[in-house]
Amino acid sequence: MKGPASVPHPAGLITLLTDFGTADWFVASMKGVILSINPQATIVDLTHEIPPHAVGNAAYVLASCCRSFPTGTVHVAVVDPGVGSQRRPLIVQTARYFFLAPDNGLLSHALGQEENVEVREIENRRYRLEPLGRTFDGRDVFAPAAAWLTKKESLPSFGSLLQSYENLQVRMPQWEQREGRAALTGEVAYIDRFGNLITNLSADHVKQWQEATKRSRPVIQFSGHRIDGLVGSYREGERHRPHALINSGGYVEIFLSESNASVRLSVMNGEPVCLT
């Protein structure tokens, strides 16, 4: 909690991020509820292809793209293994955006980038649907609350202020000694649909490593593989051999040219990656 937020009221732009896929009626139902309350709303799909129940993946994707949207955008993110339980539905206002999500850590990365964070629980029954079951809060809680928010309902009217909320345990890169040399060790934080391995080692971490070691060309080591230095683009990578670059998000990314690095190299989320 960092104090009251002052972002202008949303103009009607709502984004959706879920693990619902597109084969069922789930996403369409959420959109129908939103448009029934505010027919002028504009809805943008961030993605509905988050792996089922993968809260960490959802947190990473939301944080990666939410800042590309105009101030006042309402971001709705629903990856919710605890639906129907006692976990709280959150509505959040920051200096730039609004966020609605279950209180399960999904907002950890996004809110870590924001200032003036005000978090409330969605309690007011006026802003919910009343279904027979409790298995679809995306439609029954988050969609209507987001729509009403774009109708200029005040944030305090949704529910009580919260002093704390769930955060994912985020492991930051750490310095250690490897083979008598200083090494900065991070991990694979996300694997995109191309199989590229996106680490939590940023361009700033590379700069820190260069300043600490007085060397310009890092060696990237992971899962028995060794990459000598960084390239500038995917086209610079030789086929059948892993390479690394700084991606558009500012992080070290490991790839195989026109191939799936995760599958070919048998690397999953959480695999250690070292700059040595």
PDB file of C-alpha atoms in Angstrom:
ATOM      1  CA  MET A   1       0.000   0.000   0.000  1.00  0.00           C
ATOM      2  CA  LYS A   2       1.557   3.294  -1.082  1.00  0.00           C
ATOM      3  CA  GLY A   3      -1.171   5.870  -0.621  1.00  0.00           C
ATOM      4  CA  PRO A   4      -4.265   7.086  -2.465  1.00  0.00           C
ATOM      5  CA  ALA A   5      -4.399   6.831  -6.234  1.00  0.00           C
ATOM      6  CA  SER A   6      -5.297   9.715  -8.543  1.00  0.00           C
ATOM      7  CA  VAL A   7      -5.654   8.158 -11.995  1.00  0.00           C
ATOM      8  CA  PRO A   8      -8.455   9.663 -14.129  1.00  0.00           C
ATOM      9  CA  HIS A   9     -11.646   7.627 -14.218  1.00  0.00           C
ATOM     10  CA  PRO A  10     -11.614   4.923 -16.934  1.00  0.00           C
ATOM     11  CA  ALA A  11     -13.080   5.861 -20.283  1.00  0.00           C
ATOM     12  CA  GLY A  12     -14.288   2.360 -21.111  1.00  0.00           C
ATOM     13  CA  LEU A  13     -11.241   0.361 -22.216  1.00  0.00           C
ATOM     14  CA  ILE A  14     -11.170  -3.092 -20.583  1.00  0.00           C
ATOM     15  CA  THR A  15      -8.559  -5.801 -21.174  1.00  0.00           C
ATOM     16  CA  LEU A  16      -9.079  -9.489 -20.437  1.00  0.00           C
ATOM     17  CA  LEU A  17      -6.440 -12.083 -19.510  1.00  0.00           C
ATOM     18  CA  THR A  18      -7.494 -15.627 -18.546  1.00  0.00           C
ATOM     19  CA  ASP A  19      -6.654 -19.315 -18.767  1.00  0.00           C
ATOM     20  CA  PHE A  20     -10.106 -20.050 -20.227  1.00  0.00           C
ATOM     21  CA  GLY A  21      -9.039 -20.711 -23.820  1.00  0.00           C
ATOM     22  CA  THR A  22     -11.478 -19.972 -26.642  1.00  0.00           C
ATOM     23  CA  ALA A  23     -13.177 -23.325 -27.195  1.00  0.00           C
ATOM     24  CA  ASP A  24     -15.840 -22.797 -24.507  1.00  0.00           C
ATOM     25  CA  TRP A  25     -18.322 -20.054 -23.705  1.00  0.00           C
ATOM     26  CA  PHE A  26     -16.374 -18.558 -20.794  1.00  0.00           C
ATOM     27  CA  VAL A  27     -14.735 -15.567 -22.481  1.00  0.00           C
ATOM     28  CA  ALA A  28     -17.849 -14.757 -24.525  1.00  0.00           C
ATOM     29  CA  SER A  29     -19.932 -14.761 -21.338  1.00  0.00           C
ATOM     30  CA  MET A  30     -17.604 -12.261 -19.673  1.00  0.00           C
ATOM     31  CA  LYS A  31     -17.791  -9.977 -22.691  1.00  0.00           C
ATOM     32  CA  GLY A  32     -21.581 -10.270 -22.791  1.00  0.00           C
ATOM     33  CA  VAL A  33     -21.868  -9.231 -19.144  1.00  0.00           C
ATOM     34  CA  ILE A  34     -19.554  -6.244 -19.683  1.00  0.00           C
ATOM     35  CA  LEU A  35     -21.444  -5.043 -22.758  1.00  0.00           C
ATOM     36  CA  SER A  36     -24.837  -5.534 -21.101  1.00  0.00           C
ATOM     37  CA  ILE A  37     -23.769  -3.080 -18.390  1.00  0.00           C
ATOM     38  CA  ASN A  38     -21.768  -0.719 -20.600  1.00  0.00           C
ATOM     39  CA  PRO A  39     -22.527  -1.147 -24.326  1.00  0.00           C
ATOM     40  CA  GLN A  40     -19.918   1.541 -25.111  1.00  0.00           C
ATOM     41  CA  ALA A  41     -17.070  -0.422 -23.520  1.00  0.00           C
ATOM     42  CA  THR A  42     -14.093  -1.411 -25.658  1.00  0.00           C
ATOM     43  CA  ILE A  43     -12.736  -4.883 -24.850  1.00  0.00           C
ATOM     44  CA  VAL A  44      -9.222  -6.028 -25.741  1.00  0.00           C
ATOM     45  CA  ASP A  45      -8.087  -9.638 -25.309  1.00  0.00           C
ATOM     46  CA  LEU A  46      -4.581  -9.824 -23.868  1.00  0.00           C
ATOM     47  CA  THR A  47      -4.635 -13.631 -24.008  1.00  0.00           C
ATOM     48  CA  HIS A  48      -6.829 -16.539 -22.977  1.00  0.00           C
ATOM     49  CA  GLU A  49      -4.101 -19.127 -23.519  1.00  0.00           C
ATOM     50  CA  ILE A  50      -2.405 -19.005 -20.111  1.00  0.00           C
ATOM     51  CA  PRO A  51      -1.813 -22.647 -19.080  1.00  0.00           C
ATOM     52  CA  PRO A  52      -4.605 -23.793 -16.725  1.00  0.00           C
ATOM     53  CA  HIS A  53      -4.087 -22.542 -13.152  1.00  0.00           C
ATOM     54  CA  ALA A  54      -0.645 -21.060 -13.991  1.00  0.00           C
ATOM     55  CA  VAL A  55      -0.860 -17.954 -11.807  1.00  0.00           C
ATOM     56  CA  GLY A  56       2.853 -17.221 -12.181  1.00  0.00           C
ATOM     57  CA  ASN A  57       2.621 -17.220 -15.982  1.00  0.00           C
ATOM     58  CA  ALA A  58      -0.383 -14.915 -15.845  1.00  0.00           C
ATOM     59  CA  ALA A  59       1.438 -12.527 -13.512  1.00  0.00           C
ATOM     60  CA  TYR A  60       4.381 -12.353 -15.910  1.00  0.00           C
ATOM     61  CA  VAL A  61       2.246 -11.784 -19.030  1.00  0.00           C
ATOM     62  CA  LEU A  62       0.094  -9.107 -17.388  1.00  0.00           C
ATOM     63  CA  ALA A  63       3.119  -7.169 -16.161  1.00  0.00           C
ATOM     64  CA  SER A  64       4.755  -7.482 -19.583  1.00  0.00           C
ATOM     65  CA  CYS A  65       1.983  -5.755 -21.512  1.00  0.00           C
ATOM     66  CA  CYS A  66      -0.255  -3.751 -19.148  1.00  0.00           C
ATOM     67  CA  ARG A  67       1.892  -0.608 -19.430  1.00  0.00           C
ATOM     68  CA  SER A  68       1.398  -0.505 -23.214  1.00  0.00           C
ATOM     69  CA  PHE A  69      -2.178   0.697 -22.678  1.00  0.00           C
ATOM     70  CA  PRO A  70      -3.498   4.221 -22.129  1.00  0.00           C
ATOM     71  CA  THR A  71      -3.849   5.663 -18.663  1.00  0.00           C
ATOM     72  CA  GLY A  72      -7.212   4.707 -17.182  1.00  0.00           C
ATOM     73  CA  THR A  73      -7.367   1.239 -18.763  1.00  0.00           C
ATOM     74  CA  VAL A  74      -9.130  -1.424 -16.682  1.00  0.00           C
ATOM     75  CA  HIS A  75      -7.153  -4.690 -16.663  1.00  0.00           C
ATOM     76  CA  VAL A  76      -9.147  -7.826 -15.734  1.00  0.00           C
ATOM     77  CA  ALA A  77      -7.051 -10.933 -15.081  1.00  0.00           C
ATOM     78  CA  VAL A  78      -8.665 -14.224 -14.065  1.00  0.00           C
ATOM     79  CA  VAL A  79      -6.512 -17.294 -13.461  1.00  0.00           C
ATOM     80  CA  ASP A  80      -8.172 -18.617 -10.378  1.00  0.00           C
ATOM     81  CA  PRO A  81      -7.546 -22.103  -8.941  1.00  0.00           C
ATOM     82  CA  GLY A  82      -9.309 -20.965  -5.743  1.00  0.00           C
ATOM     83  CA  VAL A  83     -12.582 -19.903  -7.357  1.00  0.00           C
ATOM     84  CA  GLY A  84     -15.518 -20.438  -5.004  1.00  0.00           C
ATOM     85  CA  SER A  85     -13.296 -20.483  -1.915  1.00  0.00           C
ATOM     86  CA  GLN A  86     -12.667 -17.769   0.666  1.00  0.00           C
ATOM     87  CA  ARG A  87     -10.010 -16.020  -1.443  1.00  0.00           C
ATOM     88  CA  ARG A  88     -10.899 -12.372  -2.005  1.00  0.00           C
ATOM     89  CA  PRO A  89     -11.754 -10.686  -5.333  1.00  0.00           C
ATOM     90  CA  LEU A  90      -9.650  -7.518  -5.655  1.00  0.00           C
ATOM     91  CA  ILE A  91     -10.182  -4.187  -7.353  1.00  0.00           C
ATOM     92  CA  VAL A  92      -7.099  -1.982  -7.506  1.00  0.00           C
ATOM     93  CA  GLN A  93      -6.409   1.592  -8.529  1.00  0.00           C
ATOM     94  CA  THR A  94      -2.885   2.848  -9.224  1.00  0.00           C
ATOM     95  CA  ALA A  95      -1.455   6.094 -10.564  1.00  0.00           C
ATOM     96  CA  ARG A  96      -2.148   4.851 -14.119  1.00  0.00           C
ATOM     97  CA  TYR A  97      -4.505   1.879 -14.212  1.00  0.00           C
ATOM     98  CA  PHE A  98      -7.202  -0.225 -12.631  1.00  0.00           C
ATOM     99  CA  PHE A  99      -6.780  -3.957 -12.027  1.00  0.00           C
ATOM    100  CA  LEU A 100      -9.318  -6.626 -11.101  1.00  0.00           C
ATOM    101  CA  ALA A 101      -8.118 -10.114 -10.160  1.00  0.00           C
ATOM    102  CA  PRO A 102      -8.353 -12.832  -7.514  1.00  0.00           C
ATOM    103  CA  ASP A 103      -6.179 -12.371  -4.451  1.00  0.00           C
ATOM    104  CA  ASN A 104      -3.738 -15.157  -5.316  1.00  0.00           C
ATOM    105  CA  GLY A 105      -0.596 -13.289  -6.326  1.00  0.00           C
ATOM    106  CA  LEU A 106      -1.611 -12.702  -9.940  1.00  0.00           C
ATOM    107  CA  LEU A 107      -1.092  -8.947  -9.577  1.00  0.00           C
ATOM    108  CA  SER A 108       2.328  -9.229  -7.887  1.00  0.00           C
ATOM    109  CA  HIS A 109       4.497  -8.221 -10.856  1.00  0.00           C
ATOM    110  CA  ALA A 110       2.130  -5.617 -12.301  1.00  0.00           C
ATOM    111  CA  LEU A 111       1.621  -3.786  -9.008  1.00  0.00           C
ATOM    112  CA  GLY A 112       5.350  -3.908  -8.350  1.00  0.00           C
ATOM    113  CA  GLN A 113       5.728  -1.531 -11.303  1.00  0.00           C
ATOM    114  CA  GLU A 114       3.022   0.869 -10.154  1.00  0.00           C
ATOM    115  CA  GLU A 115       2.805   3.835  -7.791  1.00  0.00           C
ATOM    116  CA  ASN A 116      -0.022   4.990  -5.514  1.00  0.00           C
ATOM    117  CA  VAL A 117      -1.557   1.535  -5.147  1.00  0.00           C
ATOM    118  CA  GLU A 118      -4.997   1.355  -3.527  1.00  0.00           C
ATOM    119  CA  VAL A 119      -6.433  -2.157  -3.049  1.00  0.00           C
ATOM    120  CA  ARG A 120     -10.036  -2.978  -2.140  1.00  0.00           C
ATOM    121  CA  GLU A 121     -12.138  -6.109  -1.926  1.00  0.00           C
ATOM    122  CA  ILE A 122     -15.142  -6.371  -4.246  1.00  0.00           C
ATOM    123  CA  GLU A 123     -17.892  -6.743  -1.626  1.00  0.00           C
ATOM    124  CA  ASN A 124     -20.863  -4.699  -2.843  1.00  0.00           C
ATOM    125  CA  ARG A 125     -23.512  -7.128  -4.166  1.00  0.00           C
ATOM    126  CA  ARG A 126     -24.747  -4.431  -6.549  1.00  0.00           C
ATOM    127  CA  TYR A 127     -21.672  -4.963  -8.695  1.00  0.00           C
ATOM    128  CA  ARG A 128     -21.988  -8.765  -8.882  1.00  0.00           C
ATOM    129  CA  LEU A 129     -24.253 -11.264 -10.539  1.00  0.00           C
ATOM    130  CA  GLU A 130     -26.082 -13.790  -8.354  1.00  0.00           C
ATOM    131  CA  PRO A 131     -25.540 -17.223  -9.949  1.00  0.00           C
ATOM    132  CA  LEU A 132     -26.655 -20.584  -8.619  1.00  0.00           C
ATOM    133  CA  GLY A 133     -23.077 -21.842  -8.421  1.00  0.00           C
ATOM    134  CA  ARG A 134     -19.723 -20.355  -7.401  1.00  0.00           C
ATOM    135  CA  THR A 135     -17.483 -21.611 -10.180  1.00  0.00           C
ATOM    136  CA  PHE A 136     -17.314 -18.624 -12.549  1.00  0.00           C
ATOM    137  CA  ASP A 137     -16.201 -15.442 -10.797  1.00  0.00           C
ATOM    138  CA  GLY A 138     -14.783 -14.190 -14.100  1.00  0.00           C
ATOM    139  CA  ARG A 139     -18.340 -13.711 -15.338  1.00  0.00           C
ATOM    140  CA  ASP A 140     -20.139 -13.151 -12.036  1.00  0.00           C
ATOM    141  CA  VAL A 141     -17.718 -10.896 -10.121  1.00  0.00           C
ATOM    142  CA  PHE A 142     -14.862  -9.468 -12.171  1.00  0.00           C
ATOM    143  CA  ALA A 143     -16.673  -8.740 -15.452  1.00  0.00           C
ATOM    144  CA  PRO A 144     -19.598  -6.817 -13.911  1.00  0.00           C
ATOM    145  CA  ALA A 145     -17.342  -4.943 -11.488  1.00  0.00           C
ATOM    146  CA  ALA A 146     -15.099  -3.846 -14.372  1.00  0.00           C
ATOM    147  CA  ALA A 147     -18.091  -2.712 -16.406  1.00  0.00           C
ATOM    148  CA  TRP A 148     -19.562  -0.727 -13.524  1.00  0.00           C
ATOM    149  CA  LEU A 149     -16.167   0.868 -12.933  1.00  0.00           C
ATOM    150  CA  THR A 150     -16.250   2.225 -16.490  1.00  0.00           C
ATOM    151  CA  LYS A 151     -19.699   3.667 -15.704  1.00  0.00           C
ATOM    152  CA  LYS A 152     -17.955   6.043 -13.277  1.00  0.00           C
ATOM    153  CA  GLU A 153     -18.803   4.210 -10.060  1.00  0.00           C
ATOM    154  CA  SER A 154     -16.429   5.337  -7.288  1.00  0.00           C
ATOM    155  CA  LEU A 155     -13.777   2.898  -6.096  1.00  0.00           C
ATOM    156  CA  PRO A 156     -14.800   3.053  -2.381  1.00  0.00           C
ATOM    157  CA  SER A 157     -18.309   1.945  -3.325  1.00  0.00           C
ATOM    158  CA  PHE A 158     -16.994  -1.494  -4.349  1.00  0.00           C
ATOM    159  CA  GLY A 159     -15.765  -2.513  -0.916  1.00  0.00           C
ATOM    160  CA  SER A 160     -13.415  -2.021   1.980  1.00  0.00           C
ATOM    161  CA  LEU A 161      -9.791  -0.930   1.769  1.00  0.00           C
ATOM    162  CA  LEU A 162      -7.199  -3.691   2.247  1.00  0.00           C
ATOM    163  CA  GLN A 163      -3.820  -3.220   3.902  1.00  0.00           C
ATOM    164  CA  SER A 164      -2.304  -6.394   2.455  1.00  0.00           C
ATOM    165  CA  TYR A 165      -2.792  -8.854  -0.389  1.00  0.00           C
ATOM    166  CA  GLU A 166      -1.144 -12.009  -1.691  1.00  0.00           C
ATOM    167  CA  ASN A 167       2.231 -11.723  -3.381  1.00  0.00           C
ATOM    168  CA  LEU A 168       4.132 -14.356  -5.302  1.00  0.00           C
ATOM    169  CA  GLN A 169       7.572 -15.189  -3.993  1.00  0.00           C
ATOM    170  CA  VAL A 170       9.795 -13.638  -6.649  1.00  0.00           C
ATOM    171  CA  ARG A 171      13.393 -14.848  -6.678  1.00  0.00           C
ATOM    172  CA  MET A 172      15.809 -12.184  -7.782  1.00  0.00           C
ATOM    173  CA  PRO A 173      19.201 -12.883  -9.416  1.00  0.00           C
ATOM    174  CA  GLN A 174      21.951 -13.465  -6.858  1.00  0.00           C
ATOM    175  CA  TRP A 175      25.732 -13.109  -6.884  1.00  0.00           C
ATOM    176  CA  GLU A 176      27.752 -16.240  -6.193  1.00  0.00           C
ATOM    177  CA  GLN A 177      31.167 -17.738  -6.861  1.00  0.00           C
ATOM    178  CA  ARG A 178      31.524 -20.263  -9.689  1.00  0.00           C
ATOM    179  CA  GLU A 179      34.851 -21.796 -10.577  1.00  0.00           C
ATOM    180  CA  GLY A 180      36.615 -19.005  -8.709  1.00  0.00           C
ATOM    181  CA  ARG A 181      34.786 -16.253 -10.590  1.00  0.00           C
ATOM    182  CA  ALA A 182      31.906 -13.976  -9.707  1.00  0.00           C
ATOM    183  CA  ALA A 183      28.663 -15.133 -11.318  1.00  0.00           C
ATOM    184  CA  LEU A 184      25.213 -13.577 -11.367  1.00  0.00           C
ATOM    185  CA  THR A 185      22.618 -16.345 -11.241  1.00  0.00           C
ATOM    186  CA  GLY A 186      18.987 -15.933 -12.243  1.00  0.00           C
ATOM    187  CA  GLU A 187      16.465 -18.343 -13.732  1.00  0.00           C
ATOM    188  CA  VAL A 188      14.082 -18.980 -16.592  1.00  0.00           C
ATOM    189  CA  ALA A 189      11.037 -16.901 -15.660  1.00  0.00           C
ATOM    190  CA  TYR A 190       8.785 -17.534 -18.668  1.00  0.00           C
ATOM    191  CA  ILE A 191       8.643 -19.625 -21.836  1.00  0.00           C
ATOM    192  CA  ASP A 192       6.816 -18.035 -24.756  1.00  0.00           C
ATOM    193  CA  ARG A 193       4.832 -19.836 -27.475  1.00  0.00           C
ATOM    194  CA  PHE A 194       7.958 -20.112 -29.649  1.00  0.00           C
ATOM    195  CA  GLY A 195       9.785 -21.960 -26.889  1.00  0.00           C
ATOM    196  CA  ASN A 196      12.133 -19.055 -26.172  1.00  0.00           C
ATOM    197  CA  LEU A 197      13.501 -19.006 -22.616  1.00  0.00           C
ATOM    198  CA  ILE A 198      12.963 -15.596 -21.043  1.00  0.00           C
ATOM    199  CA  THR A 199      15.038 -15.137 -17.900  1.00  0.00           C
ATOM    200  CA  ASN A 200      14.772 -12.749 -14.955  1.00  0.00           C
ATOM    201  CA  LEU A 201      18.235 -11.392 -15.824  1.00  0.00           C
ATOM    202  CA  SER A 202      17.719  -7.894 -17.190  1.00  0.00           C
ATOM    203  CA  ALA A 203      19.903  -5.620 -19.293  1.00  0.00           C
ATOM    204  CA  ASP A 204      20.714  -3.805 -16.041  1.00  0.00           C
ATOM    205  CA  HIS A 205      21.917  -7.093 -14.546  1.00  0.00           C
ATOM    206  CA  VAL A 206      24.198  -7.591 -17.550  1.00  0.00           C
ATOM    207  CA  LYS A 207      25.576  -4.078 -17.010  1.00  0.00           C
ATOM    208  CA  GLN A 208      26.109  -4.811 -13.304  1.00  0.00           C
ATOM    209  CA  TRP A 209      27.970  -8.005 -14.225  1.00  0.00           C
ATOM    210  CA  GLN A 210      30.168  -6.111 -16.696  1.00  0.00           C
ATOM    211  CA  GLU A 211      31.013  -3.448 -14.116  1.00  0.00           C
ATOM    212  CA  ALA A 212      31.738  -5.995 -11.390  1.00  0.00           C
ATOM    213  CA  THR A 213      33.867  -8.345 -13.523  1.00  0.00           C
ATOM    214  CA  LYS A 214      35.483  -5.701 -15.759  1.00  0.00           C
ATOM    215  CA  ARG A 215      34.601  -7.889 -18.753  1.00  0.00           C
ATOM    216  CA  SER A 216      32.289  -6.961 -21.604  1.00  0.00           C
ATOM    217  CA  ARG A 217      31.226 -10.346 -22.933  1.00  0.00           C
ATOM    218  CA  PRO A 218      29.244 -12.549 -20.525  1.00  0.00           C
ATOM    219  CA  VAL A 219      29.152 -16.316 -20.756  1.00  0.00           C
ATOM    220  CA  ILE A 220      25.600 -17.620 -20.212  1.00  0.00           C
ATOM    221  CA  GLN A 221      25.444 -21.068 -18.623  1.00  0.00           C
ATOM    222  CA  PHE A 222      22.301 -23.147 -18.091  1.00  0.00           C
ATOM    223  CA  SER A 223      21.325 -26.804 -17.977  1.00  0.00           C
ATOM    224  CA  GLY A 224      24.718 -28.004 -19.213  1.00  0.00           C
ATOM    225  CA  HIS A 225      24.829 -25.483 -22.068  1.00  0.00           C
ATOM    226  CA  ARG A 226      27.202 -22.573 -22.571  1.00  0.00           C
ATOM    227  CA  ILE A 227      26.626 -19.466 -24.697  1.00  0.00           C
ATOM    228  CA  ASP A 228      29.505 -17.099 -25.376  1.00  0.00           C
ATOM    229  CA  GLY A 229      28.146 -13.558 -25.386  1.00  0.00           C
ATOM    230  CA  LEU A 230      24.957 -11.959 -26.658  1.00  0.00           C
ATOM    231  CA  VAL A 231      23.727 -11.453 -30.209  1.00  0.00           C
ATOM    232  CA  GLY A 232      21.535  -8.603 -31.397  1.00  0.00           C
ATOM    233  CA  SER A 233      18.678 -10.450 -33.105  1.00  0.00           C
ATOM    234  CA  TYR A 234      17.210 -13.879 -33.827  1.00  0.00           C
ATOM    235  CA  ARG A 235      18.698 -13.800 -37.331  1.00  0.00           C
ATOM    236  CA  GLU A 236      22.205 -13.755 -35.895  1.00  0.00           C
ATOM    237  CA  GLY A 237      21.704 -17.154 -34.262  1.00  0.00           C
ATOM    238  CA  GLU A 238      23.124 -20.271 -35.893  1.00  0.00           C
ATOM    239  CA  ARG A 239      20.663 -23.142 -36.222  1.00  0.00           C
ATOM    240  CA  HIS A 240      20.908 -26.090 -33.824  1.00  0.00           C
ATOM    241  CA  ARG A 241      22.890 -24.011 -31.329  1.00  0.00           C
ATOM    242  CA  PRO A 242      21.468 -21.879 -28.500  1.00  0.00           C
ATOM    243  CA  HIS A 243      22.085 -18.145 -28.459  1.00  0.00           C
ATOM    244  CA  ALA A 244      21.066 -15.301 -26.171  1.00  0.00           C
ATOM    245  CA  LEU A 245      19.985 -11.704 -26.659  1.00  0.00           C
ATOM    246  CA  ILE A 246      18.343  -8.832 -24.820  1.00  0.00           C
ATOM    247  CA  ASN A 247      14.682  -8.986 -25.838  1.00  0.00           C
ATOM    248  CA  SER A 248      12.170  -6.185 -26.316  1.00  0.00           C
ATOM    249  CA  GLY A 249      11.203  -6.401 -22.651  1.00  0.00           C
ATOM    250  CA  GLY A 250      14.792  -5.772 -21.588  1.00  0.00           C
ATOM    251  CA  TYR A 251      15.597  -9.319 -20.404  1.00  0.00           C
ATOM    252  CA  VAL A 252      18.134 -11.941 -21.378  1.00  0.00           C
ATOM    253  CA  GLU A 253      16.363 -14.440 -23.640  1.00  0.00           C
ATOM    254  CA  ILE A 254      17.773 -17.772 -24.805  1.00  0.00           C
ATOM    255  CA  PHE A 255      16.647 -19.100 -28.178  1.00  0.00           C
ATOM    256  CA  LEU A 256      17.255 -21.563 -30.962  1.00  0.00           C
ATOM    257  CA  SER A 257      16.883 -20.049 -34.415  1.00  0.00           C
ATOM    258  CA  GLU A 258      13.467 -21.049 -35.822  1.00  0.00           C
ATOM    259  CA  SER A 259      13.166 -23.848 -33.263  1.00  0.00           C
ATOM    260  CA  ASN A 260      11.694 -24.493 -29.815  1.00  0.00           C
ATOM    261  CA  ALA A 261      14.496 -24.048 -27.277  1.00  0.00           C
ATOM    262  CA  SER A 262      12.426 -25.302 -24.350  1.00  0.00           C
ATOM    263  CA  VAL A 263      11.642 -28.606 -26.071  1.00  0.00           C
ATOM    264  CA  ARG A 264      14.936 -29.111 -27.872  1.00  0.00           C
ATOM    265  CA  LEU A 265      17.061 -28.281 -24.824  1.00  0.00           C
ATOM    266  CA  SER A 266      14.663 -29.825 -22.240  1.00  0.00           C
ATOM    267  CA  VAL A 267      14.493 -26.634 -20.167  1.00  0.00           C
ATOM    268  CA  MET A 268      11.516 -25.564 -18.063  1.00  0.00           C
ATOM    269  CA  ASN A 269      10.578 -22.584 -15.883  1.00  0.00           C
ATOM    270  CA  GLY A 270      12.841 -22.177 -12.883  1.00  0.00           C
ATOM    271  CA  GLU A 271      15.990 -23.547 -14.551  1.00  0.00           C
ATOM    272  CA  PRO A 272      19.041 -21.626 -13.216  1.00  0.00           C
ATOM    273  CA  VAL A 273      20.797 -19.338 -15.695  1.00  0.00           C
ATOM    274  CA  CYS A 274      24.189 -17.819 -14.850  1.00  0.00           C
ATOM    275  CA  LEU A 275      26.194 -14.925 -16.201  1.00  0.00           C
ATOM    276  CA  THR A 276      29.836 -15.967 -15.632  1.00  0.00           C
TER     277      THR A 276
END
